[in-house]
């Protein structure tokens, strides 16, 4: 009985220590068919995104960053899974603290 209890504690501690310190989550995004004019650090073209499982009319948001591994081609509406995590290291003041990666 005692060895089972010790084994349970060891497995629990192992699972906790293997957790990624980086808070990350996977979200479903829709990417609209055209980039639009927007202003970040200066004038630029932004993707239009929606988060969730369905497209909502008129609910597009500007996305100023890039998505690692995603190659955007105008004229297509995409439904993708995006891993959102915290960036590590020094982050410029005008940059996002999040990293976006295609799953």
Backbone as CSV, one residue per row, in Angstrom:
resi,resn,N_x,N_y,N_z,CA_x,CA_y,CA_z,C_x,C_y,C_z
1,UNK,0.828,-1.202,0.000,0.000,0.000,0.000,0.865,1.255,0.000
2,UNK,1.906,1.203,0.825,2.792,2.349,0.926,3.500,2.617,-0.411
3,UNK,3.887,1.552,-1.114,4.586,1.724,-2.393,3.655,2.288,-3.464
4,UNK,2.390,1.938,-3.421,1.414,2.497,-4.370,1.262,3.992,-4.127
5,UNK,1.194,4.392,-2.865,1.072,5.799,-2.517,2.300,6.583,-3.000
6,UNK,3.479,6.042,-2.793,4.718,6.693,-3.234,4.748,6.781,-4.759
7,UNK,4.310,5.719,-5.440,4.259,5.718,-6.895,3.300,6.790,-7.398
8,UNK,2.139,6.934,-6.767,1.179,7.969,-7.154,1.765,9.372,-6.985
9,UNK,2.445,9.595,-5.905,3.076,10.899,-5.681,4.142,11.159,-6.739
10,UNK,4.964,10.144,-7.037,6.021,10.312,-8.037,5.435,10.619,-9.410
11,UNK,4.380,9.913,-9.795,3.747,10.149,-11.093,3.139,11.549,-11.131
12,UNK,2.483,11.975,-10.055,1.889,13.312,-9.996,2.947,14.400,-10.118
13,UNK,4.027,14.253,-9.387,5.102,15.237,-9.462,5.742,15.252,-10.841
14,UNK,5.888,14.093,-11.460,6.438,14.023,-12.809,5.550,14.740,-13.813
15,UNK,4.245,14.548,-13.683,3.303,15.202,-14.601,3.341,16.715,-14.417
16,UNK,3.417,17.167,-13.185,3.460,18.605,-12.919,4.745,19.211,-13.455
17,UNK,5.870,18.532,-13.282,7.145,19.086,-13.735,7.260,19.095,-15.252
18,UNK,6.477,18.277,-15.950,6.521,18.238,-17.416,5.630,19.303,-18.053
19,UNK,4.828,19.984,-17.257,3.968,21.013,-17.828,4.817,22.136,-18.391
20,UNK,4.377,22.666,-19.513,5.079,23.764,-20.167,4.828,25.040,-19.372
21,UNK,5.898,25.748,-19.022,5.739,27.008,-18.304,5.063,28.049,-19.175
22,UNK,5.196,27.887,-20.462,4.636,28.813,-21.435,3.126,28.584,-21.522
23,UNK,2.318,29.577,-21.164,0.877,29.421,-21.319,0.572,29.381,-22.801
24,UNK,-0.053,28.298,-23.253,-0.413,28.220,-24.653,-1.774,27.568,-24.785
25,UNK,-2.460,27.934,-25.856,-3.752,27.345,-26.143,-3.912,27.243,-27.646
26,UNK,-4.818,26.385,-28.079,-5.092,26.215,-29.503,-6.487,26.758,-29.764
27,UNK,-6.582,27.665,-30.737,-7.850,28.303,-31.086,-8.187,28.024,-32.546
28,UNK,-9.477,28.021,-32.863,-9.930,27.926,-34.245,-10.138,29.333,-34.760
29,UNK,-9.518,29.639,-35.896,-9.623,30.961,-36.511,-10.120,30.828,-37.937
30,UNK,-10.865,31.819,-38.376,-11.189,31.989,-39.789,-10.370,33.171,-40.285
31,UNK,-9.781,33.024,-41.476,-9.031,34.097,-42.116,-9.825,34.509,-43.347
32,UNK,-10.159,35.797,-43.464,-10.961,36.291,-44.589,-10.156,36.265,-45.892
33,UNK,-10.848,36.446,-46.989,-10.269,36.274,-48.323,-9.387,37.429,-48.797
34,UNK,-9.367,38.545,-48.080,-8.557,39.690,-48.516,-7.948,40.393,-47.311
35,UNK,-6.715,40.876,-47.486,-6.110,41.738,-46.474,-6.694,43.136,-46.654
36,UNK,-6.697,43.907,-45.570,-7.258,45.259,-45.621,-6.247,46.262,-45.083
37,UNK,-6.416,47.521,-45.474,-5.559,48.579,-44.955,-5.791,48.732,-43.460
38,UNK,-4.701,48.888,-42.727,-4.780,49.115,-41.288,-3.542,49.913,-40.882
39,UNK,-3.520,50.337,-39.645,-2.388,51.106,-39.152,-1.860,50.463,-37.885
40,UNK,-0.611,50.002,-37.949,0.074,49.464,-36.780,1.132,50.469,-36.387
41,UNK,2.400,50.091,-36.551,3.490,51.044,-36.337,3.503,52.063,-37.469
42,UNK,2.789,51.761,-38.529,2.628,52.606,-39.706,1.563,51.978,-40.579
43,UNK,1.275,52.552,-41.735,0.280,51.954,-42.629,0.742,50.569,-43.087
44,UNK,-0.179,49.625,-43.114,0.133,48.256,-43.526,-1.128,47.537,-43.983
45,UNK,-0.993,46.298,-44.398,-2.130,45.450,-44.753,-2.266,44.385,-43.671
46,UNK,-3.477,44.205,-43.169,-3.731,43.239,-42.097,-4.633,42.114,-42.584
47,UNK,-4.408,40.931,-42.015,-5.374,39.858,-42.186,-6.627,40.227,-41.406
48,UNK,-7.754,39.685,-41.835,-8.997,39.810,-41.087,-9.295,38.438,-40.500
49,UNK,-9.503,38.371,-39.187,-9.734,37.080,-38.545,-11.017,37.089,-37.730
50,UNK,-11.510,35.891,-37.493,-12.568,35.644,-36.516,-12.165,34.408,-35.737
51,UNK,-12.396,34.428,-34.438,-12.107,33.279,-33.594,-13.422,32.570,-33.297
52,UNK,-13.393,31.247,-33.310,-14.589,30.475,-32.997,-14.866,29.425,-34.048
53,UNK,-15.991,28.758,-33.893,-16.325,27.631,-34.751,-17.178,28.016,-35.958
54,UNK,-17.732,29.222,-35.983,-18.565,29.662,-37.101,-18.233,31.103,-37.464
55,UNK,-18.386,31.430,-38.745,-18.176,32.802,-39.203,-19.410,33.632,-38.857
56,UNK,-19.182,34.786,-38.245,-20.250,35.710,-37.898,-20.168,36.915,-38.833
57,UNK,-21.260,37.267,-39.455,-21.282,38.384,-40.396,-20.862,39.684,-39.715
58,UNK,-19.901,40.385,-40.333,-19.490,41.694,-39.836,-18.646,41.674,-38.576
59,UNK,-18.124,40.525,-38.176,-17.366,40.416,-36.924,-15.863,40.259,-37.141
60,UNK,-15.355,40.664,-38.297,-13.933,40.496,-38.590,-13.087,41.468,-37.768
61,UNK,-11.925,40.988,-37.277,-10.970,41.801,-36.520,-9.668,41.883,-37.305
62,UNK,-8.971,43.003,-37.166,-7.651,43.124,-37.785,-6.660,42.246,-37.023
63,UNK,-5.776,41.589,-37.772,-4.682,40.816,-37.178,-3.381,41.389,-37.714
64,UNK,-2.597,41.987,-36.844,-1.408,42.752,-37.225,-0.134,41.907,-37.299
65,UNK,-0.177,40.709,-36.791,1.018,39.878,-36.662,1.077,38.847,-37.789
66,UNK,1.934,37.848,-37.640,2.013,36.759,-38.612,1.756,35.441,-37.888
67,UNK,1.444,34.416,-38.675,1.183,33.089,-38.138,2.252,32.164,-38.715
68,UNK,3.130,31.664,-37.847,4.210,30.776,-38.291,3.635,29.564,-39.006
69,UNK,4.143,29.270,-40.197,3.715,28.087,-40.936,2.485,28.281,-41.803
70,UNK,1.891,29.471,-41.780,0.684,29.745,-42.572,1.050,30.599,-43.771
71,UNK,0.744,30.093,-44.960,1.003,30.829,-46.196,-0.320,31.332,-46.740
72,UNK,-0.572,32.603,-46.565,-1.831,33.229,-46.990,-1.834,33.441,-48.500
73,UNK,-2.944,33.059,-49.134,-3.163,33.324,-50.552,-4.485,34.074,-50.667
74,UNK,-4.504,35.293,-51.221,-5.749,36.054,-51.354,-6.795,35.278,-52.154
75,UNK,-8.049,35.526,-51.819,-9.147,34.907,-52.553,-9.710,33.658,-51.894
76,UNK,-9.130,33.231,-50.782,-9.596,32.040,-50.076,-9.968,32.411,-48.645
77,UNK,-11.035,31.814,-48.143,-11.356,31.927,-46.717,-10.831,30.654,-46.067
78,UNK,-10.044,30.817,-45.020,-9.411,29.687,-44.352,-10.043,29.453,-42.987
79,UNK,-10.127,28.182,-42.595,-10.412,27.824,-41.214,-9.173,27.071,-40.736
80,UNK,-8.495,27.615,-39.728,-7.241,27.025,-39.265,-7.245,26.901,-37.745
81,UNK,-6.352,26.068,-37.248,-6.094,25.961,-35.812,-4.782,26.683,-35.549
82,UNK,-4.797,27.551,-34.551,-3.628,28.374,-34.235,-3.236,28.134,-32.776
83,UNK,-1.947,27.829,-32.579,-1.413,27.714,-31.224,-0.934,29.103,-30.821
84,UNK,-1.471,29.594,-29.705,-1.115,30.914,-29.189,-0.307,30.693,-27.912
85,UNK,0.914,31.231,-27.904,1.762,31.068,-26.726,2.504,32.370,-26.446
86,UNK,3.093,32.457,-25.277,3.866,33.632,-24.900,5.238,33.585,-25.562
87,UNK,5.685,34.733,-26.077,7.039,34.830,-26.624,8.029,34.843,-25.476
88,UNK,9.215,34.347,-25.765,10.281,34.361,-24.766,11.299,35.445,-25.103
89,UNK,12.022,35.904,-24.119,13.088,36.882,-24.346,12.576,38.301,-24.415
90,UNK,13.446,39.175,-24.887,13.125,40.600,-25.020,12.081,40.809,-26.103
91,UNK,11.067,41.592,-25.808,10.007,41.888,-26.767,9.973,43.399,-26.981
92,UNK,10.125,43.855,-28.237,10.051,45.298,-28.495,8.720,45.872,-28.024
93,UNK,8.731,47.150,-27.649,7.525,47.769,-27.084,6.346,47.772,-28.057
94,UNK,6.615,47.828,-29.365,5.517,47.884,-30.325,5.151,46.505,-30.883
95,UNK,5.699,45.436,-30.300,5.429,44.080,-30.780,4.489,43.344,-29.828
96,UNK,3.845,42.321,-30.351,2.969,41.482,-29.546,3.797,40.598,-28.618
97,UNK,3.264,40.303,-27.462,3.936,39.394,-26.532,3.539,37.941,-26.815
98,UNK,2.705,37.741,-27.842,2.217,36.406,-28.201,2.880,35.906,-29.474
99,UNK,2.993,34.602,-29.579,3.507,33.921,-30.762,2.340,33.116,-31.334
100,UNK,2.172,33.152,-32.652,1.054,32.468,-33.323,1.650,31.442,-34.278
101,UNK,1.166,30.193,-34.181,1.735,29.112,-34.970,0.612,28.228,-35.505
102,UNK,0.673,27.908,-36.806,-0.296,27.018,-37.419,-0.139,25.626,-36.840
103,UNK,-1.250,25.021,-36.453,-1.219,23.648,-35.914,-1.434,22.676,-37.044
